[in-house]
C-alpha cells in the first residue's frame, strides 16, 4: 500500500483515466480526477475519488483546478498523470488552422499549463512524478493522423526537455506511449472527423471511406489491450526509484519503436504508409 500518496489524473470520465483512478484508489492513493461534464462525476465520487471539472481548452478551469486540489492537500501533490486527449483524423491538407489549433489546445497547450502550475508545488516539497500519456503516434507517424501525431510529437519533445531540466530536483518526468487500447478514443475521433473534415469533397475521399470502418469500430485493431496495460506501466513510473523516460505499451507500440530504430528512414515510412 502507498497510503497517503496523492495523484491528480485528468481525462477520467472513461477509458484509461477512469481505470487508473479506480486502481490507484484501491492501492491506497488519494486520487483527484478530472472530467469535462458534471454527469460524469457521480461514478467516480462513488468510488471514493475526489472529482473536479476541467477542460484542457479552458485555461481558467485548469488554474481553478490547481487551486482547489492544493487547497485540499495543504499545498502538496505527489504525482500528476496527464491523460485526457482526443485524436483528430484527416489528411494534413484537409486540416484547417482552426481545427489544428483545437487539437493542440486540448492535447498540448492545456497539458503544458497544468504541468507548469504543478512543477512549483513539487519543487517546494522536493519530489514528484509527472507522467504524460502520450502515444506511439508521438514517436511513429501515421498517414491521416497528422493533427494528433503533431500534438504528441510536441508533447514528447517538451516533456523530455522538462525531464532534463528537472534532473536532480527529485521530480521525475515519464512518457507512456500506448498503441491501441480499449476506450472511447475511436468514437470521439469519428465525431471530430465528421464535424471537421469535408471528406466527401476531399481528394482523399476514397481513402476516408476505407478508414471509416476503423473509426466506427467495425475492424478491431491488432493487439488491442485493455486499460490495465497502461495502469501496469503507470505504477512503475510512479513508484520506481529511477523511472524510465519512455514506457511503450502494446506489442504494436514496441514493434513500431524498434523498427524505427532499425530500418532506414525511407523504408520505415513506406512500411508505415502501407500499414496505415
PDB file of C-alpha atoms in Angstrom:
ATOM      1  CA  UNK A   1       0.000   0.000   0.000  1.00  0.00           C
ATOM      2  CA  UNK A   2       1.083   3.566  -0.725  1.00  0.00           C
ATOM      3  CA  UNK A   3      -1.283   5.204   1.731  1.00  0.00           C
ATOM      4  CA  UNK A   4      -1.045   8.976   1.864  1.00  0.00           C
ATOM      5  CA  UNK A   5       0.264   9.465  -1.678  1.00  0.00           C
ATOM      6  CA  UNK A   6      -1.701  11.960  -3.765  1.00  0.00           C
ATOM      7  CA  UNK A   7      -2.200  11.990  -7.520  1.00  0.00           C
ATOM      8  CA  UNK A   8      -4.100  14.170  -9.976  1.00  0.00           C
ATOM      9  CA  UNK A   9      -5.414  12.287 -13.034  1.00  0.00           C
ATOM     10  CA  UNK A  10      -7.048  14.069 -15.956  1.00  0.00           C
ATOM     11  CA  UNK A  11      -9.488  12.711 -18.515  1.00  0.00           C
ATOM     12  CA  UNK A  12     -11.084  10.303 -16.046  1.00  0.00           C
ATOM     13  CA  UNK A  13     -14.624  10.005 -17.385  1.00  0.00           C
ATOM     14  CA  UNK A  14     -13.911   6.712 -19.169  1.00  0.00           C
ATOM     15  CA  UNK A  15     -11.116   4.543 -20.523  1.00  0.00           C
ATOM     16  CA  UNK A  16      -7.560   4.816 -19.270  1.00  0.00           C
ATOM     17  CA  UNK A  17      -8.185   7.682 -16.865  1.00  0.00           C
ATOM     18  CA  UNK A  18     -11.193   6.106 -15.166  1.00  0.00           C
ATOM     19  CA  UNK A  19      -9.499   2.715 -14.832  1.00  0.00           C
ATOM     20  CA  UNK A  20      -6.264   4.126 -13.412  1.00  0.00           C
ATOM     21  CA  UNK A  21      -8.117   6.407 -10.990  1.00  0.00           C
ATOM     22  CA  UNK A  22     -10.007   3.457  -9.527  1.00  0.00           C
ATOM     23  CA  UNK A  23      -6.978   1.158  -9.490  1.00  0.00           C
ATOM     24  CA  UNK A  24      -4.784   3.670  -7.664  1.00  0.00           C
ATOM     25  CA  UNK A  25      -7.566   4.449  -5.201  1.00  0.00           C
ATOM     26  CA  UNK A  26      -7.748   0.733  -4.388  1.00  0.00           C
ATOM     27  CA  UNK A  27      -3.969   0.733  -3.843  1.00  0.00           C
ATOM     28  CA  UNK A  28      -4.265   3.425  -1.213  1.00  0.00           C
ATOM     29  CA  UNK A  29      -3.619   6.586  -3.195  1.00  0.00           C
ATOM     30  CA  UNK A  30      -5.685   9.694  -2.610  1.00  0.00           C
ATOM     31  CA  UNK A  31      -6.918  10.338  -6.133  1.00  0.00           C
ATOM     32  CA  UNK A  32      -8.065  13.638  -7.587  1.00  0.00           C
ATOM     33  CA  UNK A  33      -9.646  13.105 -11.000  1.00  0.00           C
ATOM     34  CA  UNK A  34     -10.963  15.460 -13.636  1.00  0.00           C
ATOM     35  CA  UNK A  35     -13.902  15.154 -16.009  1.00  0.00           C
ATOM     36  CA  UNK A  36     -15.337  17.586 -18.531  1.00  0.00           C
ATOM     37  CA  UNK A  37     -19.034  17.090 -17.742  1.00  0.00           C
ATOM     38  CA  UNK A  38     -20.947  17.213 -14.471  1.00  0.00           C
ATOM     39  CA  UNK A  39     -22.823  13.974 -15.220  1.00  0.00           C
ATOM     40  CA  UNK A  40     -19.536  12.021 -15.218  1.00  0.00           C
ATOM     41  CA  UNK A  41     -18.677  12.854 -11.609  1.00  0.00           C
ATOM     42  CA  UNK A  42     -21.055  10.565  -9.728  1.00  0.00           C
ATOM     43  CA  UNK A  43     -19.460   7.245 -10.734  1.00  0.00           C
ATOM     44  CA  UNK A  44     -16.017   8.372  -9.608  1.00  0.00           C
ATOM     45  CA  UNK A  45     -17.215  10.011  -6.418  1.00  0.00           C
ATOM     46  CA  UNK A  46     -18.983   6.762  -5.504  1.00  0.00           C
ATOM     47  CA  UNK A  47     -15.597   5.021  -5.682  1.00  0.00           C
ATOM     48  CA  UNK A  48     -14.070   7.477  -3.206  1.00  0.00           C
ATOM     49  CA  UNK A  49     -12.344   9.568  -5.857  1.00  0.00           C
ATOM     50  CA  UNK A  50     -12.374  13.343  -5.425  1.00  0.00           C
ATOM     51  CA  UNK A  51     -13.577  14.707  -8.739  1.00  0.00           C
ATOM     52  CA  UNK A  52     -13.337  18.102 -10.420  1.00  0.00           C
ATOM     53  CA  UNK A  53     -14.496  19.688 -13.658  1.00  0.00           C
ATOM     54  CA  UNK A  54     -11.692  20.706 -16.016  1.00  0.00           C
ATOM     55  CA  UNK A  55     -11.317  21.290 -19.738  1.00  0.00           C
ATOM     56  CA  UNK A  56      -7.810  21.457 -21.207  1.00  0.00           C
ATOM     57  CA  UNK A  57      -9.043  24.019 -23.719  1.00  0.00           C
ATOM     58  CA  UNK A  58     -10.122  26.329 -20.868  1.00  0.00           C
ATOM     59  CA  UNK A  59      -7.036  27.695 -19.108  1.00  0.00           C
ATOM     60  CA  UNK A  60      -9.193  29.234 -16.392  1.00  0.00           C
ATOM     61  CA  UNK A  61     -10.567  25.808 -15.453  1.00  0.00           C
ATOM     62  CA  UNK A  62      -7.002  24.478 -15.181  1.00  0.00           C
ATOM     63  CA  UNK A  63      -5.970  27.244 -12.823  1.00  0.00           C
ATOM     64  CA  UNK A  64      -9.073  26.732 -10.676  1.00  0.00           C
ATOM     65  CA  UNK A  65      -8.356  23.002 -10.550  1.00  0.00           C
ATOM     66  CA  UNK A  66      -4.809  23.503  -9.243  1.00  0.00           C
ATOM     67  CA  UNK A  67      -6.028  25.963  -6.626  1.00  0.00           C
ATOM     68  CA  UNK A  68      -8.786  23.603  -5.461  1.00  0.00           C
ATOM     69  CA  UNK A  69      -6.611  20.484  -5.315  1.00  0.00           C
ATOM     70  CA  UNK A  70      -3.721  22.140  -3.492  1.00  0.00           C
ATOM     71  CA  UNK A  71      -6.172  23.708  -1.045  1.00  0.00           C
ATOM     72  CA  UNK A  72      -7.332  20.204  -0.134  1.00  0.00           C
ATOM     73  CA  UNK A  73      -3.794  18.832   0.229  1.00  0.00           C
ATOM     74  CA  UNK A  74      -2.281  21.761   2.077  1.00  0.00           C
ATOM     75  CA  UNK A  75      -0.155  22.778  -0.919  1.00  0.00           C
ATOM     76  CA  UNK A  76       1.348  19.426  -1.901  1.00  0.00           C
ATOM     77  CA  UNK A  77       0.915  16.848  -4.670  1.00  0.00           C
ATOM     78  CA  UNK A  78       2.937  13.688  -5.191  1.00  0.00           C
ATOM     79  CA  UNK A  79       2.035  12.894  -8.786  1.00  0.00           C
ATOM     80  CA  UNK A  80       0.357  14.207 -11.937  1.00  0.00           C
ATOM     81  CA  UNK A  81      -0.939  11.948 -14.708  1.00  0.00           C
ATOM     82  CA  UNK A  82      -1.863  13.982 -17.790  1.00  0.00           C
ATOM     83  CA  UNK A  83      -4.184  11.751 -19.766  1.00  0.00           C
ATOM     84  CA  UNK A  84      -7.213  13.408 -21.381  1.00  0.00           C
ATOM     85  CA  UNK A  85      -6.889  13.919 -25.141  1.00  0.00           C
ATOM     86  CA  UNK A  86      -8.613  13.246 -28.447  1.00  0.00           C
ATOM     87  CA  UNK A  87      -7.462  12.335 -31.943  1.00  0.00           C
ATOM     88  CA  UNK A  88      -8.364  14.474 -34.945  1.00  0.00           C
ATOM     89  CA  UNK A  89      -8.281  12.294 -38.061  1.00  0.00           C
ATOM     90  CA  UNK A  90      -7.784  13.794 -41.512  1.00  0.00           C
ATOM     91  CA  UNK A  91      -5.196  14.363 -44.216  1.00  0.00           C
ATOM     92  CA  UNK A  92      -2.862  17.250 -43.494  1.00  0.00           C
ATOM     93  CA  UNK A  93      -4.124  19.254 -46.478  1.00  0.00           C
ATOM     94  CA  UNK A  94      -7.705  18.930 -45.169  1.00  0.00           C
ATOM     95  CA  UNK A  95      -6.905  20.362 -41.727  1.00  0.00           C
ATOM     96  CA  UNK A  96      -7.838  23.993 -41.256  1.00  0.00           C
ATOM     97  CA  UNK A  97      -5.750  26.087 -38.906  1.00  0.00           C
ATOM     98  CA  UNK A  98      -8.733  26.305 -36.560  1.00  0.00           C
ATOM     99  CA  UNK A  99      -9.023  22.502 -36.359  1.00  0.00           C
ATOM    100  CA  UNK A 100      -5.283  22.139 -35.764  1.00  0.00           C
ATOM    101  CA  UNK A 101      -5.362  24.802 -33.044  1.00  0.00           C
ATOM    102  CA  UNK A 102      -8.215  22.997 -31.286  1.00  0.00           C
ATOM    103  CA  UNK A 103      -6.195  19.766 -31.348  1.00  0.00           C
ATOM    104  CA  UNK A 104      -3.207  21.496 -29.779  1.00  0.00           C
ATOM    105  CA  UNK A 105      -5.320  23.321 -27.185  1.00  0.00           C
ATOM    106  CA  UNK A 106      -6.676  20.001 -25.908  1.00  0.00           C
ATOM    107  CA  UNK A 107      -3.606  17.787 -26.379  1.00  0.00           C
ATOM    108  CA  UNK A 108      -0.685  20.120 -25.777  1.00  0.00           C
ATOM    109  CA  UNK A 109      -1.200  23.667 -24.505  1.00  0.00           C
ATOM    110  CA  UNK A 110      -3.627  22.636 -21.771  1.00  0.00           C
ATOM    111  CA  UNK A 111      -1.265  19.866 -20.646  1.00  0.00           C
ATOM    112  CA  UNK A 112       1.587  22.362 -20.551  1.00  0.00           C
ATOM    113  CA  UNK A 113      -0.372  24.831 -18.431  1.00  0.00           C
ATOM    114  CA  UNK A 114      -1.364  22.183 -15.888  1.00  0.00           C
ATOM    115  CA  UNK A 115       2.168  20.789 -15.712  1.00  0.00           C
ATOM    116  CA  UNK A 116       3.679  24.262 -15.454  1.00  0.00           C
ATOM    117  CA  UNK A 117       1.456  25.060 -12.454  1.00  0.00           C
ATOM    118  CA  UNK A 118       2.216  21.762 -10.695  1.00  0.00           C
ATOM    119  CA  UNK A 119       6.022  21.897 -11.055  1.00  0.00           C
ATOM    120  CA  UNK A 120       6.454  24.669  -8.431  1.00  0.00           C
ATOM    121  CA  UNK A 121       4.339  22.644  -5.985  1.00  0.00           C
ATOM    122  CA  UNK A 122       6.659  19.686  -6.460  1.00  0.00           C
ATOM    123  CA  UNK A 123       9.789  21.859  -6.268  1.00  0.00           C
ATOM    124  CA  UNK A 124       8.733  23.191  -2.859  1.00  0.00           C
ATOM    125  CA  UNK A 125       8.233  19.690  -1.470  1.00  0.00           C
ATOM    126  CA  UNK A 126      11.384  18.336  -3.125  1.00  0.00           C
ATOM    127  CA  UNK A 127       9.828  15.438  -5.028  1.00  0.00           C
ATOM    128  CA  UNK A 128       7.164  14.464  -7.543  1.00  0.00           C
ATOM    129  CA  UNK A 129       6.219  12.330 -10.520  1.00  0.00           C
ATOM    130  CA  UNK A 130       4.865  13.751 -13.770  1.00  0.00           C
ATOM    131  CA  UNK A 131       3.583  11.117 -16.186  1.00  0.00           C
ATOM    132  CA  UNK A 132       2.349  12.052 -19.640  1.00  0.00           C
ATOM    133  CA  UNK A 133       0.070   9.664 -21.519  1.00  0.00           C
ATOM    134  CA  UNK A 134       1.464  10.207 -24.989  1.00  0.00           C
ATOM    135  CA  UNK A 135       1.022   7.679 -27.816  1.00  0.00           C
ATOM    136  CA  UNK A 136       3.035   5.530 -30.169  1.00  0.00           C
ATOM    137  CA  UNK A 137       1.954   8.220 -32.671  1.00  0.00           C
ATOM    138  CA  UNK A 138       4.155  10.608 -30.715  1.00  0.00           C
ATOM    139  CA  UNK A 139       7.124   8.516 -31.834  1.00  0.00           C
ATOM    140  CA  UNK A 140       5.983   6.895 -35.080  1.00  0.00           C
ATOM    141  CA  UNK A 141       3.931   8.985 -37.557  1.00  0.00           C
ATOM    142  CA  UNK A 142       0.976   7.598 -39.493  1.00  0.00           C
ATOM    143  CA  UNK A 143      -0.940   8.852 -42.534  1.00  0.00           C
ATOM    144  CA  UNK A 144      -4.218  10.688 -41.871  1.00  0.00           C
ATOM    145  CA  UNK A 145      -3.260  11.196 -38.217  1.00  0.00           C
ATOM    146  CA  UNK A 146      -1.263  14.398 -38.771  1.00  0.00           C
ATOM    147  CA  UNK A 147      -3.000  16.612 -36.212  1.00  0.00           C
ATOM    148  CA  UNK A 148      -2.841  14.054 -33.410  1.00  0.00           C
ATOM    149  CA  UNK A 149       0.692  12.987 -34.344  1.00  0.00           C
ATOM    150  CA  UNK A 150       1.893  16.599 -34.362  1.00  0.00           C
ATOM    151  CA  UNK A 151       0.405  17.240 -30.913  1.00  0.00           C
ATOM    152  CA  UNK A 152       2.014  14.109 -29.482  1.00  0.00           C
ATOM    153  CA  UNK A 153       5.392  14.760 -31.129  1.00  0.00           C
ATOM    154  CA  UNK A 154       5.282  18.206 -29.494  1.00  0.00           C
ATOM    155  CA  UNK A 155       4.378  16.659 -26.142  1.00  0.00           C
ATOM    156  CA  UNK A 156       7.274  14.209 -26.391  1.00  0.00           C
ATOM    157  CA  UNK A 157       9.802  16.959 -27.111  1.00  0.00           C
ATOM    158  CA  UNK A 158       8.550  19.303 -24.395  1.00  0.00           C
ATOM    159  CA  UNK A 159       8.311  16.541 -21.779  1.00  0.00           C
ATOM    160  CA  UNK A 160      11.797  15.157 -22.352  1.00  0.00           C
ATOM    161  CA  UNK A 161      13.206  18.676 -22.229  1.00  0.00           C
ATOM    162  CA  UNK A 162      11.400  19.184 -18.910  1.00  0.00           C
ATOM    163  CA  UNK A 163      12.786  15.863 -17.670  1.00  0.00           C
ATOM    164  CA  UNK A 164      16.327  17.058 -18.393  1.00  0.00           C
ATOM    165  CA  UNK A 165      15.735  20.444 -16.781  1.00  0.00           C
ATOM    166  CA  UNK A 166      14.363  18.825 -13.600  1.00  0.00           C
ATOM    167  CA  UNK A 167      17.261  16.401 -13.181  1.00  0.00           C
ATOM    168  CA  UNK A 168      18.472  16.438  -9.566  1.00  0.00           C
ATOM    169  CA  UNK A 169      15.318  18.068  -8.168  1.00  0.00           C
ATOM    170  CA  UNK A 170      13.606  14.852  -7.107  1.00  0.00           C
ATOM    171  CA  UNK A 171      10.934  15.407  -9.786  1.00  0.00           C
ATOM    172  CA  UNK A 172      10.789  12.712 -12.472  1.00  0.00           C
ATOM    173  CA  UNK A 173       9.048  13.015 -15.849  1.00  0.00           C
ATOM    174  CA  UNK A 174       7.996   9.937 -17.846  1.00  0.00           C
ATOM    175  CA  UNK A 175       6.041   9.312 -21.037  1.00  0.00           C
ATOM    176  CA  UNK A 176       3.693   6.389 -21.616  1.00  0.00           C
ATOM    177  CA  UNK A 177       3.312   5.535 -25.309  1.00  0.00           C
ATOM    178  CA  UNK A 178       0.315   3.240 -25.823  1.00  0.00           C
ATOM    179  CA  UNK A 179      -0.690   1.552 -29.014  1.00  0.00           C
ATOM    180  CA  UNK A 180      -4.367   0.518 -29.390  1.00  0.00           C
ATOM    181  CA  UNK A 181      -6.203   0.489 -26.038  1.00  0.00           C
ATOM    182  CA  UNK A 182      -9.879  -0.195 -25.346  1.00  0.00           C
ATOM    183  CA  UNK A 183     -11.539   3.201 -24.788  1.00  0.00           C
ATOM    184  CA  UNK A 184     -13.879   5.744 -26.376  1.00  0.00           C
ATOM    185  CA  UNK A 185     -10.961   7.153 -28.362  1.00  0.00           C
ATOM    186  CA  UNK A 186     -12.219   5.938 -31.759  1.00  0.00           C
ATOM    187  CA  UNK A 187     -15.775   7.107 -31.086  1.00  0.00           C
ATOM    188  CA  UNK A 188     -14.539  10.603 -30.283  1.00  0.00           C
ATOM    189  CA  UNK A 189     -12.206  10.547 -33.287  1.00  0.00           C
ATOM    190  CA  UNK A 190     -15.176   9.707 -35.532  1.00  0.00           C
ATOM    191  CA  UNK A 191     -17.178  12.610 -34.100  1.00  0.00           C
ATOM    192  CA  UNK A 192     -14.322  15.039 -34.710  1.00  0.00           C
ATOM    193  CA  UNK A 193     -13.706  13.693 -38.213  1.00  0.00           C
ATOM    194  CA  UNK A 194     -17.326  14.083 -39.274  1.00  0.00           C
ATOM    195  CA  UNK A 195     -17.544  17.535 -37.716  1.00  0.00           C
ATOM    196  CA  UNK A 196     -14.299  18.989 -39.049  1.00  0.00           C
ATOM    197  CA  UNK A 197     -13.335  17.256 -42.304  1.00  0.00           C
ATOM    198  CA  UNK A 198     -15.224  17.819 -45.582  1.00  0.00           C
ATOM    199  CA  UNK A 199     -14.390  14.297 -46.613  1.00  0.00           C
ATOM    200  CA  UNK A 200     -16.945  13.946 -49.429  1.00  0.00           C
ATOM    201  CA  UNK A 201     -15.243  16.737 -51.364  1.00  0.00           C
ATOM    202  CA  UNK A 202     -11.653  15.803 -50.497  1.00  0.00           C
ATOM    203  CA  UNK A 203      -9.131  14.330 -52.918  1.00  0.00           C
ATOM    204  CA  UNK A 204      -8.713  11.721 -50.171  1.00  0.00           C
ATOM    205  CA  UNK A 205     -12.396  10.732 -50.235  1.00  0.00           C
ATOM    206  CA  UNK A 206     -11.727   7.122 -51.294  1.00  0.00           C
ATOM    207  CA  UNK A 207      -9.160   6.643 -48.522  1.00  0.00           C
ATOM    208  CA  UNK A 208     -11.520   8.172 -45.981  1.00  0.00           C
ATOM    209  CA  UNK A 209     -14.272   5.746 -46.952  1.00  0.00           C
ATOM    210  CA  UNK A 210     -11.928   2.836 -46.269  1.00  0.00           C
ATOM    211  CA  UNK A 211     -10.950   4.277 -42.905  1.00  0.00           C
ATOM    212  CA  UNK A 212     -14.485   4.905 -41.685  1.00  0.00           C
ATOM    213  CA  UNK A 213     -14.819   1.220 -40.804  1.00  0.00           C
ATOM    214  CA  UNK A 214     -11.887   1.548 -38.416  1.00  0.00           C
ATOM    215  CA  UNK A 215     -13.294   4.689 -36.808  1.00  0.00           C
ATOM    216  CA  UNK A 216     -16.695   3.051 -36.397  1.00  0.00           C
ATOM    217  CA  UNK A 217     -15.049   0.106 -34.659  1.00  0.00           C
ATOM    218  CA  UNK A 218     -16.010  -2.342 -37.386  1.00  0.00           C
ATOM    219  CA  UNK A 219     -12.418  -3.554 -37.630  1.00  0.00           C
ATOM    220  CA  UNK A 220     -10.655  -4.312 -34.369  1.00  0.00           C
ATOM    221  CA  UNK A 221      -7.093  -3.017 -34.202  1.00  0.00           C
ATOM    222  CA  UNK A 222      -4.448  -5.714 -33.965  1.00  0.00           C
ATOM    223  CA  UNK A 223      -3.047  -6.236 -30.494  1.00  0.00           C
ATOM    224  CA  UNK A 224      -5.574  -4.008 -28.726  1.00  0.00           C
ATOM    225  CA  UNK A 225      -5.319  -4.269 -24.936  1.00  0.00           C
ATOM    226  CA  UNK A 226      -7.402  -3.086 -22.016  1.00  0.00           C
ATOM    227  CA  UNK A 227      -6.553  -0.026 -19.885  1.00  0.00           C
ATOM    228  CA  UNK A 228      -4.976  -2.300 -17.275  1.00  0.00           C
ATOM    229  CA  UNK A 229      -1.933  -2.473 -19.580  1.00  0.00           C
ATOM    230  CA  UNK A 230      -1.427   1.262 -19.143  1.00  0.00           C
ATOM    231  CA  UNK A 231      -2.016   1.008 -15.406  1.00  0.00           C
ATOM    232  CA  UNK A 232       0.808  -1.542 -15.128  1.00  0.00           C
ATOM    233  CA  UNK A 233       3.407   0.850 -16.516  1.00  0.00           C
ATOM    234  CA  UNK A 234       1.885   3.892 -14.803  1.00  0.00           C
ATOM    235  CA  UNK A 235       2.517   2.189 -11.468  1.00  0.00           C
ATOM    236  CA  UNK A 236       6.141   1.638 -12.468  1.00  0.00           C
ATOM    237  CA  UNK A 237       6.539   5.285 -13.452  1.00  0.00           C
ATOM    238  CA  UNK A 238       5.037   6.350 -10.113  1.00  0.00           C
ATOM    239  CA  UNK A 239       6.955   4.020  -7.813  1.00  0.00           C
ATOM    240  CA  UNK A 240      10.293   3.083  -9.404  1.00  0.00           C
ATOM    241  CA  UNK A 241      13.365   4.640  -7.831  1.00  0.00           C
ATOM    242  CA  UNK A 242      14.581   5.597 -11.302  1.00  0.00           C
ATOM    243  CA  UNK A 243      11.565   5.742 -13.606  1.00  0.00           C
ATOM    244  CA  UNK A 244      12.193   5.441 -17.333  1.00  0.00           C
ATOM    245  CA  UNK A 245      11.720   8.264 -19.802  1.00  0.00           C
ATOM    246  CA  UNK A 246       9.624   6.075 -22.128  1.00  0.00           C
ATOM    247  CA  UNK A 247       7.141   3.269 -21.452  1.00  0.00           C
ATOM    248  CA  UNK A 248       5.707   1.799 -24.676  1.00  0.00           C
ATOM    249  CA  UNK A 249       2.516  -0.215 -24.204  1.00  0.00           C
ATOM    250  CA  UNK A 250       1.191  -2.974 -26.523  1.00  0.00           C
ATOM    251  CA  UNK A 251       3.152  -5.105 -28.943  1.00  0.00           C
ATOM    252  CA  UNK A 252       2.261  -2.733 -31.780  1.00  0.00           C
ATOM    253  CA  UNK A 253       3.903   0.186 -29.988  1.00  0.00           C
ATOM    254  CA  UNK A 254       7.025  -1.772 -29.074  1.00  0.00           C
ATOM    255  CA  UNK A 255       7.419  -3.101 -32.606  1.00  0.00           C
ATOM    256  CA  UNK A 256       6.942   0.358 -34.092  1.00  0.00           C
ATOM    257  CA  UNK A 257       9.636   1.879 -31.903  1.00  0.00           C
ATOM    258  CA  UNK A 258      12.023  -0.982 -32.666  1.00  0.00           C
ATOM    259  CA  UNK A 259      11.501  -0.811 -36.432  1.00  0.00           C
ATOM    260  CA  UNK A 260      12.029   2.947 -36.399  1.00  0.00           C
ATOM    261  CA  UNK A 261      15.447   2.350 -34.841  1.00  0.00           C
ATOM    262  CA  UNK A 262      16.441  -0.498 -37.133  1.00  0.00           C
ATOM    263  CA  UNK A 263      15.156   0.434 -40.590  1.00  0.00           C
ATOM    264  CA  UNK A 264      16.389   3.193 -42.916  1.00  0.00           C
ATOM    265  CA  UNK A 265      14.006   6.144 -42.744  1.00  0.00           C
ATOM    266  CA  UNK A 266      12.586   5.842 -46.274  1.00  0.00           C
ATOM    267  CA  UNK A 267      11.949   2.119 -45.853  1.00  0.00           C
ATOM    268  CA  UNK A 268      10.327   2.652 -42.470  1.00  0.00           C
ATOM    269  CA  UNK A 269       7.984   5.379 -43.740  1.00  0.00           C
ATOM    270  CA  UNK A 270       6.942   3.272 -46.737  1.00  0.00           C
ATOM    271  CA  UNK A 271       6.130   0.424 -44.355  1.00  0.00           C
ATOM    272  CA  UNK A 272       4.080   2.674 -42.088  1.00  0.00           C
ATOM    273  CA  UNK A 273       2.175   4.065 -45.072  1.00  0.00           C
ATOM    274  CA  UNK A 274       1.170   0.563 -46.189  1.00  0.00           C
ATOM    275  CA  UNK A 275       0.143  -0.474 -42.686  1.00  0.00           C
ATOM    276  CA  UNK A 276      -1.787   2.742 -42.087  1.00  0.00           C
TER     277      UNK A 276
END
